[in-house]
Rosetta silent file (secondary structure, phi, psi, omega in degrees, C-alpha in Angstrom):
SEQUENCE: MGETVSVNARPRHVSYGFRTSLWNAVGVSVQRAPHSDVPVCVLGLGLIGGSILRALGRAGRPAYGWNRSAAAVDDADAAGFDASSDLVATLRRADRDGHVIVVAVPVPALDGVLAAVAEHAPNAWLTDAVSVKGAVARRVAATGLTGRYAGGHPMAGTAFSGWEATDATLFDGATWVVTADDETPVEAWRLAATVGLDCGAVIVPAGSVEHDAAVARISHSVHVVAEAVAITAELDPAAKQLALSLAASSFRDVTRVAGTAPSLVNAMCEANAEALLDALDDTIAELIAARAELAEKGTVGEITERGYAARRRYENARRTPFVPVLDGAGWQRALREAGHAGGVITTLD
SCORE:     score description
SCORE:     0.000 S_00000001
   1 L     0.000   93.502  175.301  -89.486   80.956   45.795 S_00000001
   2 L   131.763   -5.672  177.357  -93.148   81.511   45.086 S_00000001
   3 L   -71.467  152.520 -177.341  -94.389   84.347   47.298 S_00000001
   4 L   -68.877  132.463  179.617  -96.605   86.897   45.561 S_00000001
   5 L  -113.533   -5.142 -179.919  -94.676   89.893   44.285 S_00000001
   6 L  -157.920  147.340  177.641  -97.500   91.746   42.569 S_00000001
   7 L   -63.248  -19.877 -175.460 -101.249   91.990   42.778 S_00000001
   8 L  -114.255   29.794 -178.981 -101.321   91.102   39.097 S_00000001
   9 E  -134.552  139.622  178.265  -98.899   88.179   39.113 S_00000001
  10 E  -102.535  119.121 -179.077  -99.417   84.488   39.813 S_00000001
  11 E   -69.573  148.764  177.316  -96.467   82.886   41.640 S_00000001
  12 L  -150.898  140.679  174.883  -95.058   79.629   40.347 S_00000001
  13 L   -81.049  118.698 -178.916  -92.150   77.431   41.358 S_00000001
  14 L  -135.917  135.206  177.362  -89.850   77.209   38.356 S_00000001
  15 L   -80.529  137.526  176.182  -86.288   75.930   38.190 S_00000001
  16 E  -151.063  160.982  179.336  -83.761   78.253   36.663 S_00000001
  17 L  -133.461  164.888 -177.321  -80.023   78.734   36.653 S_00000001
  18 L  -132.001  150.633  179.581  -77.610   81.625   36.231 S_00000001
  19 L   -65.798  -24.555  179.005  -74.208   81.984   34.636 S_00000001
  20 L  -106.759  146.631  178.846  -72.945   83.457   37.893 S_00000001
  21 L   -82.926    3.705 -176.115  -73.014   81.722   41.265 S_00000001
  22 L   -75.966  -12.848  178.313  -73.884   84.998   42.973 S_00000001
  23 L  -100.957  147.292  172.053  -77.624   84.333   42.695 S_00000001
  24 L   -72.917  110.480 -174.235  -79.544   81.792   44.735 S_00000001
  25 L  -127.442  158.122 -179.554  -80.481   79.347   41.990 S_00000001
  26 E  -135.041   89.512  175.978  -82.045   75.910   41.812 S_00000001
  27 L    73.210 -170.529  178.937  -81.089   73.900   38.762 S_00000001
  28 L  -131.963  126.688  177.766  -81.681   74.754   35.139 S_00000001
  29 L   -89.231  121.487 -179.333  -85.048   74.580   33.427 S_00000001
  30 L   -99.958  120.837  178.418  -84.723   73.301   29.857 S_00000001
  31 L   -78.129  130.083 -179.763  -87.450   74.391   27.473 S_00000001
  32 L   -84.252  -17.789  179.336  -88.563   71.541   25.197 S_00000001
  33 L  -148.079  150.444  178.832  -90.135   73.888   22.665 S_00000001
  34 L   -63.240  154.464 -178.744  -89.769   77.588   21.880 S_00000001
  35 L   -71.944  -16.118  179.797  -92.186   79.977   23.555 S_00000001
  36 L  -153.425  149.579  174.753  -93.362   81.238   20.179 S_00000001
  37 L  -102.271    8.288  176.208  -93.206   80.142   16.566 S_00000001
  38 L   -70.096  122.152 -178.180  -93.228   83.729   15.284 S_00000001
  39 L   -61.358  152.275 -178.296  -89.974   84.110   13.311 S_00000001
  40 E  -116.567  133.014  176.797  -87.364   86.556   14.562 S_00000001
  41 E  -109.722  114.650 -177.501  -85.378   88.960   12.382 S_00000001
  42 E   -99.549  120.453  178.925  -82.122   90.072   14.029 S_00000001
  43 E  -100.559  108.752 -176.715  -80.639   93.325   12.739 S_00000001
  44 L   106.639  114.388 -174.572  -76.938   93.420   13.559 S_00000001
  45 L  -114.329   41.238  171.706  -74.855   90.261   13.929 S_00000001
  46 L   -79.403 -156.261 -177.189  -72.178   91.392   16.348 S_00000001
  47 H   -52.850  -53.040 -174.766  -71.632   89.800   19.762 S_00000001
  48 H   -75.245  -53.849 -178.726  -75.174   90.365   21.039 S_00000001
  49 H   -61.763  -42.534  178.804  -77.197   90.093   17.832 S_00000001
  50 H   -65.443  -37.556  177.521  -75.191   87.160   16.552 S_00000001
  51 H   -68.267  -34.454  174.448  -75.500   85.361   19.877 S_00000001
  52 H   -61.678  -45.803  179.268  -79.271   85.944   19.775 S_00000001
  53 H   -59.921  -44.083  179.084  -79.389   84.346   16.328 S_00000001
  54 H   -64.172  -44.922 -176.856  -77.362   81.383   17.565 S_00000001
  55 H   -65.440  -39.898  178.127  -79.431   80.975   20.746 S_00000001
  56 H   -65.461  -38.914  176.230  -82.725   81.085   18.867 S_00000001
  57 H   -61.697  -41.234  177.605  -81.424   78.477   16.447 S_00000001
  58 H   -61.210  -36.088 -178.260  -80.481   76.260   19.372 S_00000001
  59 H   -80.244   -9.583 -177.662  -84.022   76.637   20.751 S_00000001
  60 L    84.845   13.241  179.084  -85.618   75.747   17.424 S_00000001
  61 L   -84.586  129.475  177.244  -87.109   79.211   16.958 S_00000001
  62 L   -59.656  130.154 -177.409  -87.222   80.345   13.303 S_00000001
  63 E  -155.694  151.191  176.721  -84.745   83.206   12.925 S_00000001
  64 E  -150.583  166.714 -173.250  -82.716   85.045   10.324 S_00000001
  65 E  -144.279  167.101  176.145  -80.468   88.076   10.373 S_00000001
  66 E  -132.289  146.693  172.410  -79.003   91.087    8.629 S_00000001
  67 L  -148.022  143.039 -179.616  -75.653   92.777    8.971 S_00000001
  68 L   -65.554  -37.611 -178.433  -74.119   95.723    7.144 S_00000001
  69 L   -79.946  123.296  178.756  -70.759   93.979    6.897 S_00000001
  70 H   -64.508  -29.867 -179.251  -70.669   91.313    4.203 S_00000001
  71 H   -63.245  -43.506  178.682  -67.889   89.519    6.094 S_00000001
  72 H   -65.198  -38.996  177.738  -70.141   88.904    9.101 S_00000001
  73 H   -62.529  -44.320  179.073  -72.929   87.724    6.798 S_00000001
  74 H   -61.417  -41.656  179.865  -70.550   85.305    5.079 S_00000001
  75 H   -65.584  -40.939  178.706  -69.388   83.965    8.453 S_00000001
  76 H   -65.541  -43.585  177.466  -72.976   83.508    9.644 S_00000001
  77 H   -60.114  -42.687 -179.075  -73.929   81.774    6.404 S_00000001
  78 H   -64.049  -27.805  178.777  -70.901   79.503    6.690 S_00000001
  79 L   -85.065    1.400  175.995  -72.040   78.559   10.196 S_00000001
  80 L    96.386   13.128 -178.445  -75.414   77.497    8.822 S_00000001
  81 L  -102.565  156.244 -178.920  -77.483   80.573    9.624 S_00000001
  82 L   -88.576  104.413 -175.383  -79.835   82.528    7.369 S_00000001
  83 E  -136.952  153.671 -177.301  -78.201   85.947    6.975 S_00000001
  84 E  -145.554  154.961  172.516  -78.235   88.774    4.441 S_00000001
  85 L  -105.573    8.151  178.814  -76.572   92.122    3.813 S_00000001
  86 L   -98.454   98.768 -174.553  -79.682   93.441    1.995 S_00000001
  87 H   -65.040  -45.502 -177.047  -81.536   95.467    4.631 S_00000001
  88 H   -61.617  -46.562  179.613  -84.577   96.345    2.525 S_00000001
  89 H   -63.103  -39.251  179.294  -85.176   92.756    1.431 S_00000001
  90 H   -64.438  -43.433 -179.582  -84.730   91.523    4.994 S_00000001
  91 H   -67.964  -39.112  178.218  -87.212   94.061    6.362 S_00000001
  92 H   -63.965  -34.597  175.369  -89.791   93.321    3.678 S_00000001
  93 H   -63.852  -42.793  178.842  -89.537   89.667    4.623 S_00000001
  94 H   -67.187  -33.263 -176.404  -90.203   90.556    8.262 S_00000001
  95 H   -72.112  -34.974 -171.729  -93.099   92.802    7.306 S_00000001
  96 H   -57.141  -43.490 -175.015  -95.007   90.269    5.208 S_00000001
  97 L  -119.245   19.164  176.371  -96.022   87.990    8.087 S_00000001
  98 L    64.485   48.576  177.943  -95.520   90.225   11.117 S_00000001
  99 L   -72.162  171.172  176.592  -92.222   88.794   12.336 S_00000001
 100 E   -96.116  120.756  176.441  -90.387   90.068   15.438 S_00000001
 101 E   -95.828  129.090  173.740  -87.508   92.421   14.641 S_00000001
 102 E  -110.188  113.520  178.855  -84.682   92.652   17.177 S_00000001
 103 E   -85.954  114.624 -177.234  -82.544   95.751   16.635 S_00000001
 104 L  -128.104   42.684  179.334  -79.032   94.910   17.824 S_00000001
 105 L  -100.553  161.129  175.894  -76.986   97.625   16.147 S_00000001
 106 L   -61.275  154.177 -177.641  -74.728  100.183   17.886 S_00000001
 107 H   -52.254  -43.441 -178.972  -76.435  103.340   19.169 S_00000001
 108 H   -61.539  -20.784 -179.187  -75.007  105.569   16.381 S_00000001
 109 H   -93.070   -2.852 -173.402  -76.696  103.347   13.767 S_00000001
 110 H   -59.404  -49.170 -173.449  -80.125  103.367   15.438 S_00000001
 111 H   -57.717  -46.752 -179.073  -81.702  106.281   13.596 S_00000001
 112 H   -65.442  -41.250 -179.284  -80.985  104.915   10.145 S_00000001
 113 H   -68.319  -43.221  179.603  -82.073  101.379   10.998 S_00000001
 114 H   -65.259  -37.304  176.400  -85.297  102.502   12.703 S_00000001
 115 H   -62.017  -39.865  178.230  -86.146  104.734    9.750 S_00000001
 116 H   -66.954  -38.542  177.004  -85.709  101.736    7.462 S_00000001
 117 H   -62.172  -45.850 -179.531  -87.930   99.606    9.716 S_00000001
 118 H   -60.716  -36.085 -177.833  -90.648  102.273    9.658 S_00000001
 119 H   -79.057  -40.995 -169.258  -90.508  102.438    5.868 S_00000001
 120 H  -109.616  -12.735 -178.076  -90.187   98.780    4.975 S_00000001
 121 L  -141.361   50.733 -178.146  -91.549   96.798    7.949 S_00000001
 122 L   -68.003  -15.889 -179.095  -94.329   98.786    9.667 S_00000001
 123 L   -95.859   -2.956  176.976  -96.317   95.577   10.257 S_00000001
 124 L   -80.617  159.319  170.932  -93.518   93.762   12.075 S_00000001
 125 E   -87.874  154.379 -169.595  -93.211   93.700   15.850 S_00000001
 126 E  -134.329  132.264  168.036  -90.195   95.497   17.259 S_00000001
 127 E  -141.990 -175.161 -178.478  -87.805   95.087   20.153 S_00000001
 128 E  -152.002  175.514  178.743  -84.098   95.779   20.629 S_00000001
 129 L  -131.436   31.220 -176.466  -80.993   94.728   22.531 S_00000001
 130 L   -87.116  146.570 -170.864  -79.511   98.170   23.192 S_00000001
 131 L   -80.078   -3.254  171.491  -78.143   98.945   26.666 S_00000001
 132 L  -121.677  148.280 -174.194  -80.157  102.165   27.108 S_00000001
 133 L  -113.880  -37.333 -179.237  -83.919  102.268   26.887 S_00000001
 134 H   -61.901  -46.718 -178.993  -85.094  105.874   27.143 S_00000001
 135 H   -63.472  -38.711  178.825  -83.084  107.040   24.135 S_00000001
 136 H   -68.081  -43.832 -179.675  -84.274  104.097   22.051 S_00000001
 137 H   -59.639  -38.669  178.635  -87.918  104.620   23.056 S_00000001
 138 H   -66.760  -39.988  178.135  -87.699  108.263   21.991 S_00000001
 139 H   -67.249  -39.072  177.233  -86.229  107.296   18.628 S_00000001
 140 H   -62.299  -43.549  179.136  -88.910  104.637   18.160 S_00000001
 141 H   -61.795  -38.338 -178.826  -91.615  107.210   18.936 S_00000001
 142 H   -65.301  -23.466  179.045  -90.110  109.611   16.399 S_00000001
 143 L   -96.820    1.429  177.565  -90.541  106.979   13.692 S_00000001
 144 L    77.147   23.125 -174.955  -94.139  106.213   14.690 S_00000001
 145 L  -105.527    7.196 -176.000  -93.409  102.630   15.794 S_00000001
 146 H   -56.401  -35.646 -178.403  -94.356  102.827   19.486 S_00000001
 147 H   -69.573   -3.717  178.406  -97.517  100.804   18.871 S_00000001
 148 H  -123.387   12.471 -165.406  -95.395   97.807   17.774 S_00000001
 149 E  -122.715  139.632  164.859  -92.515   98.131   20.261 S_00000001
 150 L  -137.825  125.532 -176.140  -91.306   96.779   23.593 S_00000001
 151 L   -70.656  153.972  177.580  -87.730   97.536   24.569 S_00000001
 152 E  -139.127  152.454  175.933  -85.224   94.848   25.486 S_00000001
 153 E  -153.029   99.308  173.953  -81.812   94.659   27.112 S_00000001
 154 E   -72.939  122.851 -177.422  -80.007   91.343   27.650 S_00000001
 155 E   -88.057   71.045 -179.352  -77.664   91.839   30.609 S_00000001
 156 L  -154.608  158.321  178.823  -74.855   89.727   29.220 S_00000001
 157 L   165.394  178.692  174.865  -71.720   90.218   27.207 S_00000001
 158 L  -139.460  178.522  176.957  -67.963   89.897   27.017 S_00000001
 159 L   -80.344   -1.877 -177.098  -65.097   92.235   26.233 S_00000001
 160 L   -99.203  166.014 -176.736  -65.009   90.808   22.705 S_00000001
 161 L  -144.248  167.798  177.169  -67.050   91.848   19.683 S_00000001
 162 L    89.486  165.827 -178.556  -68.078   90.714   16.226 S_00000001
 163 H   -56.785  -36.215 -177.153  -69.572   87.523   14.851 S_00000001
 164 H   -63.913  -17.524  179.286  -66.474   85.552   15.825 S_00000001
 165 H   -93.555   -2.751 -173.362  -67.273   86.259   19.499 S_00000001
 166 L   -68.305  151.945 -173.140  -70.880   85.021   19.315 S_00000001
 167 L  -151.215  122.500 -179.411  -72.030   82.248   21.626 S_00000001
 168 L   -63.974  -20.930 -178.492  -75.360   80.396   21.732 S_00000001
 169 L   -97.474    5.096 -173.507  -75.019   80.037   25.526 S_00000001
 170 L   -55.826  -35.960 -173.109  -74.268   83.710   26.221 S_00000001
 171 L   -99.011    3.400 -177.616  -77.720   84.403   27.675 S_00000001
 172 L   -59.588  116.638 -179.813  -78.232   81.171   29.609 S_00000001
 173 L    75.015    0.168 -179.095  -79.562   82.219   33.012 S_00000001
 174 L   -77.427  161.954  173.223  -78.849   85.881   32.294 S_00000001
 175 E   -82.299  137.741  177.573  -81.251   88.716   33.046 S_00000001
 176 E  -129.919  108.530  179.516  -83.116   90.119   30.039 S_00000001
 177 E   -76.272  133.788  168.849  -85.017   93.349   30.657 S_00000001
 178 E  -123.424  120.254 -172.322  -88.234   93.875   28.699 S_00000001
 179 E   -73.667  138.969  178.815  -89.641   97.360   29.186 S_00000001
 180 L  -124.348   70.403  176.065  -93.221   97.760   30.352 S_00000001
 181 L   -80.383  165.049 -175.590  -93.936  101.448   29.884 S_00000001
 182 L   -58.475  -29.954 -177.579  -97.503  102.729   30.006 S_00000001
 183 L   -92.348    1.510 -177.966  -97.669  102.870   26.206 S_00000001
 184 L   -68.526  125.352  177.403  -96.197   99.383   25.652 S_00000001
 185 L   -73.099  142.919 -175.132  -98.594   97.144   23.663 S_00000001
 186 H   -62.623  -40.279 -178.078  -99.285   93.787   25.293 S_00000001
 187 H   -70.009  -36.500  176.205  -98.516   91.717   22.176 S_00000001
 188 H   -62.796  -42.110  179.928  -95.239   93.553   21.597 S_00000001
 189 H   -64.479  -45.869 -178.081  -94.267   92.890   25.227 S_00000001
 190 H   -60.903  -45.823 -178.499  -95.208   89.231   25.058 S_00000001
 191 H   -67.477  -38.751  176.505  -93.275   88.625   21.848 S_00000001
 192 H   -61.722  -39.790  179.117  -90.214   90.510   23.113 S_00000001
 193 H   -65.639  -37.334  179.842  -90.283   88.353   26.247 S_00000001
 194 H   -64.754  -31.862  177.457  -90.455   85.146   24.202 S_00000001
 195 H   -62.653  -49.324  179.196  -87.260   86.143   22.407 S_00000001
 196 H   -61.636  -44.254  179.929  -85.394   86.470   25.705 S_00000001
 197 H   -62.915  -42.036 -179.737  -86.848   83.259   27.108 S_00000001
 198 H   -69.948  -18.169  174.206  -85.997   81.306   23.973 S_00000001
 199 L   -84.775   -3.542  178.021  -82.425   82.592   24.270 S_00000001
 200 L    97.628    5.186 -177.142  -82.231   81.008   27.740 S_00000001
 201 L   -89.861  170.114  168.020  -82.607   84.186   29.798 S_00000001
 202 E  -107.533  144.650 -173.400  -84.978   85.134   32.606 S_00000001
 203 E   -96.804  132.865  171.515  -87.118   88.222   32.055 S_00000001
 204 E  -118.799  116.258  177.441  -87.187   91.228   34.377 S_00000001
 205 E   -79.195  143.886  179.987  -89.849   93.827   33.521 S_00000001
 206 E  -158.911  159.347  170.935  -88.960   97.478   34.109 S_00000001
 207 L   -80.836  155.342 -177.588  -89.803  100.973   32.970 S_00000001
 208 H   -61.237  -43.538 -177.299  -87.406  102.663   30.560 S_00000001
 209 H   -66.342  -46.541 -178.726  -86.500  105.492   32.958 S_00000001
 210 H   -68.999  -32.212  174.589  -85.881  103.232   35.957 S_00000001
 211 H   -59.700  -48.555 -177.003  -83.912  100.831   33.771 S_00000001
 212 H   -64.911  -36.479  177.000  -81.570  103.605   32.660 S_00000001
 213 H   -65.191  -39.599 -178.524  -81.103  104.826   36.234 S_00000001
 214 H   -69.775  -48.029 -176.401  -80.269  101.298   37.372 S_00000001
 215 H   -69.954  -22.354  173.829  -77.823  100.391   34.592 S_00000001
 216 H   -60.797  -31.296 -175.193  -76.024  103.701   35.082 S_00000001
 217 H   -93.140  -26.665 -176.475  -75.062  102.395   38.531 S_00000001
 218 H  -112.579   -0.325  179.457  -74.332   98.736   37.848 S_00000001
 219 H  -137.970  -62.707 -172.091  -72.961   98.910   34.300 S_00000001
 220 H   -66.668  -44.742  177.397  -72.186  102.274   32.759 S_00000001
 221 H   -66.440  -30.856  178.059  -70.468  103.811   35.795 S_00000001
 222 H   -62.852  -39.943  176.832  -68.581  100.533   36.245 S_00000001
 223 H   -61.483  -45.262 -178.484  -67.093  100.974   32.775 S_00000001
 224 H   -64.856  -43.533  179.509  -65.959  104.518   33.590 S_00000001
 225 H   -64.896  -40.134  178.539  -64.481  103.475   36.941 S_00000001
 226 H   -61.274  -40.699  176.884  -62.704  100.522   35.325 S_00000001
 227 H   -61.339  -43.115 -178.506  -61.109  102.865   32.800 S_00000001
 228 H   -63.758  -41.488  179.118  -59.970  105.139   35.636 S_00000001
 229 H   -65.328  -42.023  178.693  -58.422  102.262   37.589 S_00000001
 230 H   -61.320  -41.365  179.631  -56.615  101.000   34.481 S_00000001
 231 H   -67.632  -42.165 -176.886  -55.223  104.490   33.826 S_00000001
 232 H   -57.674  -34.786 -178.966  -54.246  105.037   37.475 S_00000001
 233 L   -60.115  -22.187 -175.653  -51.923  102.025   37.382 S_00000001
 234 L  -108.512    2.734 -172.073  -49.740  103.874   34.870 S_00000001
 235 L   -78.476  -21.383  177.108  -49.820  107.420   36.251 S_00000001
 236 L   -96.021  104.400 -175.495  -46.737  107.134   38.479 S_00000001
 237 L   -56.849  -34.619 -176.777  -43.805  106.900   36.022 S_00000001
 238 L   -70.656  -28.610 -175.461  -41.473  105.548   38.693 S_00000001
 239 L  -107.951   -4.745 -171.205  -43.803  102.683   39.630 S_00000001
 240 H   -54.268  -53.652 -174.606  -45.561  102.044   36.331 S_00000001
 241 H   -65.367  -41.918  178.897  -43.568   99.056   35.099 S_00000001
 242 H   -65.280  -40.804 -179.835  -43.455   97.377   38.498 S_00000001
 243 H   -58.945  -45.296 -179.453  -47.170   97.983   39.035 S_00000001
 244 H   -68.083  -31.928  177.911  -48.053   96.267   35.771 S_00000001
 245 H   -69.430  -32.880 -177.188  -45.699   93.392   36.591 S_00000001
 246 H   -88.854  -14.778 -175.647  -47.362   92.865   39.974 S_00000001
 247 L   -56.820  130.644 -177.581  -50.956   93.275   38.788 S_00000001
 248 L  -132.830 -141.670 -169.060  -52.973   90.153   39.584 S_00000001
 249 H   -63.741  -38.716 -178.988  -56.576   89.113   40.141 S_00000001
 250 H   -61.179  -48.628  179.447  -57.830   92.278   41.864 S_00000001
 251 H   -65.259  -43.191 -178.685  -56.591   94.516   39.066 S_00000001
 252 H   -61.934  -44.963 -177.178  -57.672   92.062   36.384 S_00000001
 253 H   -67.132  -43.833 -176.713  -61.208   91.688   37.773 S_00000001
 254 H   -68.651  -33.021 -174.874  -61.810   95.389   38.348 S_00000001
 255 H  -100.540    7.769 -176.454  -60.489   96.418   34.927 S_00000001
 256 H   -52.769  -47.295 -175.279  -61.952   93.575   32.839 S_00000001
 257 H   -73.946  -10.574  173.732  -64.567   95.762   31.154 S_00000001
 258 H   -67.467  -11.983  176.387  -61.907   98.354   30.298 S_00000001
 259 H   -82.742   -0.623  177.651  -61.025   95.887   27.548 S_00000001
 260 L   -73.380  144.082  179.791  -64.301   96.671   25.769 S_00000001
 261 L   -53.595  126.628 -177.723  -63.979   98.588   22.506 S_00000001
 262 H   -53.491  -36.286 -178.495  -64.039  102.330   23.375 S_00000001
 263 H   -62.092  -35.952  179.059  -66.594  103.080   20.661 S_00000001
 264 H   -70.718  -42.585  179.143  -69.113  100.738   22.306 S_00000001
 265 H   -65.409  -44.292  179.030  -68.532  102.182   25.776 S_00000001
 266 H   -56.364  -46.833 -175.189  -68.748  105.746   24.468 S_00000001
 267 H   -62.439  -46.088 -176.027  -72.062  105.067   22.739 S_00000001
 268 H   -74.245  -36.849  179.953  -73.840  103.528   25.719 S_00000001
 269 H   -69.337  -43.059 -177.997  -72.482  105.989   28.296 S_00000001
 270 H   -69.401  -29.851  177.862  -73.198  109.070   26.219 S_00000001
 271 H   -74.754  -13.788 -179.733  -76.732  107.865   25.448 S_00000001
 272 L  -122.570   36.363 -169.607  -77.391  107.620   29.204 S_00000001
 273 H   -58.754  -45.257 -174.905  -75.537  110.767   30.230 S_00000001
 274 H   -61.585  -49.159  179.721  -78.045  112.202   32.716 S_00000001
 275 H   -68.017  -35.838  179.857  -78.361  109.044   34.805 S_00000001
 276 H   -66.879  -38.498  176.951  -74.630  108.339   34.511 S_00000001
 277 H   -59.623  -43.088  177.890  -73.747  111.798   35.823 S_00000001
 278 H   -61.269  -44.026 -179.235  -75.845  111.147   38.937 S_00000001
 279 H   -65.350  -43.018  179.393  -74.167  107.782   39.478 S_00000001
 280 H   -65.943  -36.226  175.872  -70.663  109.193   38.990 S_00000001
 281 H   -57.719  -43.438 -179.838  -71.418  112.034   41.415 S_00000001
 282 H   -68.113  -40.223  178.482  -72.246  109.441   44.073 S_00000001
 283 H   -63.829  -44.820  179.676  -69.152  107.358   43.281 S_00000001
 284 H   -63.395  -39.381  178.256  -66.892  110.406   43.415 S_00000001
 285 H   -61.910  -39.688  177.960  -68.456  111.478   46.722 S_00000001
 286 H   -64.489  -41.825 -179.868  -67.667  108.051   48.199 S_00000001
 287 H   -67.544  -39.833  178.283  -64.049  108.274   47.031 S_00000001
 288 H   -63.336  -42.249  179.213  -63.646  111.808   48.363 S_00000001
 289 H   -64.575  -40.369  178.874  -65.014  110.726   51.738 S_00000001
 290 H   -65.331  -39.676  178.282  -62.666  107.727   51.829 S_00000001
 291 H   -64.777  -41.858 -179.993  -59.698  109.939   50.987 S_00000001
 292 H   -62.831  -42.232  178.865  -60.659  112.414   53.693 S_00000001
 293 H   -62.728  -42.400 -179.605  -60.923  109.635   56.289 S_00000001
 294 H   -65.795  -41.045 -179.063  -57.522  108.264   55.300 S_00000001
 295 H   -68.408  -38.341 -174.085  -55.902  111.709   55.383 S_00000001
 296 H   -88.461  -34.654 -173.199  -57.439  112.714   58.714 S_00000001
 297 H  -119.326  -12.438 -176.866  -57.554  109.419   60.628 S_00000001
 298 L    75.756   18.401 -177.988  -55.271  107.042   58.755 S_00000001
 299 L  -129.538  161.828  173.427  -58.170  104.622   58.222 S_00000001
 300 L  -131.721   23.686 -173.543  -60.522  103.551   55.424 S_00000001
 301 H   -60.253  -34.201 -176.851  -62.945  101.585   57.586 S_00000001
 302 H   -61.114  -51.362 -176.294  -66.064  103.497   56.619 S_00000001
 303 H   -73.172  -34.482 -179.271  -65.975  102.648   52.918 S_00000001
 304 H   -69.866  -39.595  178.613  -64.680   99.100   53.374 S_00000001
 305 H   -66.185  -45.438 -178.893  -67.382   98.156   55.902 S_00000001
 306 H   -69.219  -37.776  177.567  -70.166   99.671   53.828 S_00000001
 307 H   -66.026  -41.774  177.803  -68.786   98.231   50.603 S_00000001
 308 H   -60.999  -44.139  179.947  -68.486   94.762   52.121 S_00000001
 309 H   -64.243  -40.502  179.572  -72.078   94.925   53.354 S_00000001
 310 H   -64.838  -41.592  178.399  -73.332   96.100   49.956 S_00000001
 311 H   -63.912  -40.149  178.697  -71.523   93.274   48.186 S_00000001
 312 H   -63.948  -38.544  177.701  -72.992   90.726   50.615 S_00000001
 313 H   -62.843  -39.151  176.904  -76.492   92.035   49.943 S_00000001
 314 H   -63.578  -46.390 -178.506  -75.885   91.533   46.234 S_00000001
 315 H   -62.932  -33.777 -175.095  -74.572   88.013   46.761 S_00000001
 316 H   -95.403    2.452 -178.409  -77.536   87.055   48.953 S_00000001
 317 L   -62.385  139.982  177.034  -80.247   88.642   46.830 S_00000001
 318 L  -113.693  144.988  178.140  -83.106   86.314   45.941 S_00000001
 319 L  -119.635  138.815 -171.092  -85.267   86.569   42.855 S_00000001
 320 E  -107.918  112.459  176.590  -88.825   85.288   42.784 S_00000001
 321 E   -64.533  138.777  175.559  -90.196   83.596   39.659 S_00000001
 322 E  -146.897  157.194  177.674  -93.736   84.640   38.745 S_00000001
 323 E  -104.147  119.703 -175.351  -96.058   84.227   35.800 S_00000001
 324 E   -73.845  150.158  172.584  -97.322   87.584   34.492 S_00000001
 325 L  -105.987  108.076 -171.706 -100.966   88.341   33.798 S_00000001
 326 L   -97.949   54.436  175.218 -100.934   90.350   30.584 S_00000001
 327 L  -153.433  168.081  179.961 -104.447   91.721   30.590 S_00000001
 328 L    83.610  160.143  178.958 -106.575   94.317   32.319 S_00000001
 329 L   -64.555  138.851  175.099 -105.913   97.958   33.031 S_00000001
 330 L    79.765   17.342 -179.535 -102.538   98.706   34.562 S_00000001
 331 H   -63.833  -32.731  178.930 -100.786   95.482   33.573 S_00000001
 332 H   -65.070  -44.506  178.927  -97.656   97.458   32.685 S_00000001
 333 H   -62.065  -41.876  179.136  -97.522   99.058   36.141 S_00000001
 334 H   -60.910  -40.473  177.265  -98.059   95.665   37.792 S_00000001
 335 H   -64.960  -42.991  179.381  -95.139   94.225   35.836 S_00000001
 336 H   -60.311  -43.414 -179.692  -92.887   97.142   36.762 S_00000001
 337 H   -63.961  -40.254  178.755  -93.735   96.703   40.432 S_00000001
 338 H   -63.886  -44.025  178.077  -93.043   92.975   40.250 S_00000001
 339 H   -63.275  -39.741  179.417  -89.668   93.556   38.615 S_00000001
 340 H   -64.805  -29.917 -178.781  -88.782   96.213   41.176 S_00000001
 341 L   -85.813    2.856  178.785  -89.600   93.747   43.964 S_00000001
 342 L    99.877   11.822  179.842  -87.207   91.125   42.588 S_00000001
 343 E   -77.702  142.855  174.917  -89.592   89.186   40.389 S_00000001
 344 E  -130.469  150.988 -179.395  -88.329   87.310   37.344 S_00000001
 345 E  -109.753  123.079 -179.739  -90.248   85.579   34.581 S_00000001
 346 L  -111.282   -7.919  177.360  -89.057   82.148   33.498 S_00000001
 347 L  -160.940  162.217  175.683  -92.054   81.123   31.412 S_00000001
 348 L  -121.858  144.785  174.433  -95.244   82.516   29.916 S_00000001
 349 L   -70.794    0.000    0.000  -98.714   80.974   29.977 S_00000001
């Protein structure tokens, strides 16, 4: 905890905690004040956007939101939050004083929302909470907003959706990616990071392309495999009912994300198709090799030994808190390198 992970990063010992016990953690650092007083405008009040609004409120950060559905707006208002179903009015409010806009709408709604941001809030800062980064960055560039944008991706969620599923603690100790591409403006990056920190997350900087390659392997392919396992349980008509009756923790754990709404899974997987195809090719190759070993030798030792070792490496992984230096040429590259080396940001100077 504290070794240098980048030539452009100052190490610091900081306490942090994670929702999962799989990380080596030391306590929980409680922020006494938000990292920024710049108000945040959350577009989309589903599970992620609504939880961001709740978490920012808990932290004392000024925040308000918009949602297309009047029902979600009514529920947010009833819970004491500042919410509206008038997108233009909400964006003009964000534009007046340069607020931070967090786009938390489904991928199919991105184009329309970004076009509205470009028209009505060109002076606001922009980030997002979408699970793919390359596709969002390209859409942002098409609207001329790159100079105000840093991508975001909170690595947290549940199988549930909608305002009723929102939780102010959803991001506590979770990883929150903030993209540091070569064209990312420093102020946009800093403000995007403060949103994640004020929600209780730790920040991992990454490039958009490497982010998409990584999440294809630890998230998007997992969804596809979970669907396949859930389907496989029912493919033998003679054993189907008994299989479902006997299903216990292994089946439940592996197929948990198969309970996610198909429209959400479709959107994120299809938006990351190229990287997901590579990941699925590797997964399929592993399964084919395991089947061949079982057919030829009656064993599955190769995949079980390698899988066990890979899981242990994940469980024993350590992450190193560091304080980023957001100035000088190449600061984006330095952040990417730090994130790639296991660095996490728990506070900003």
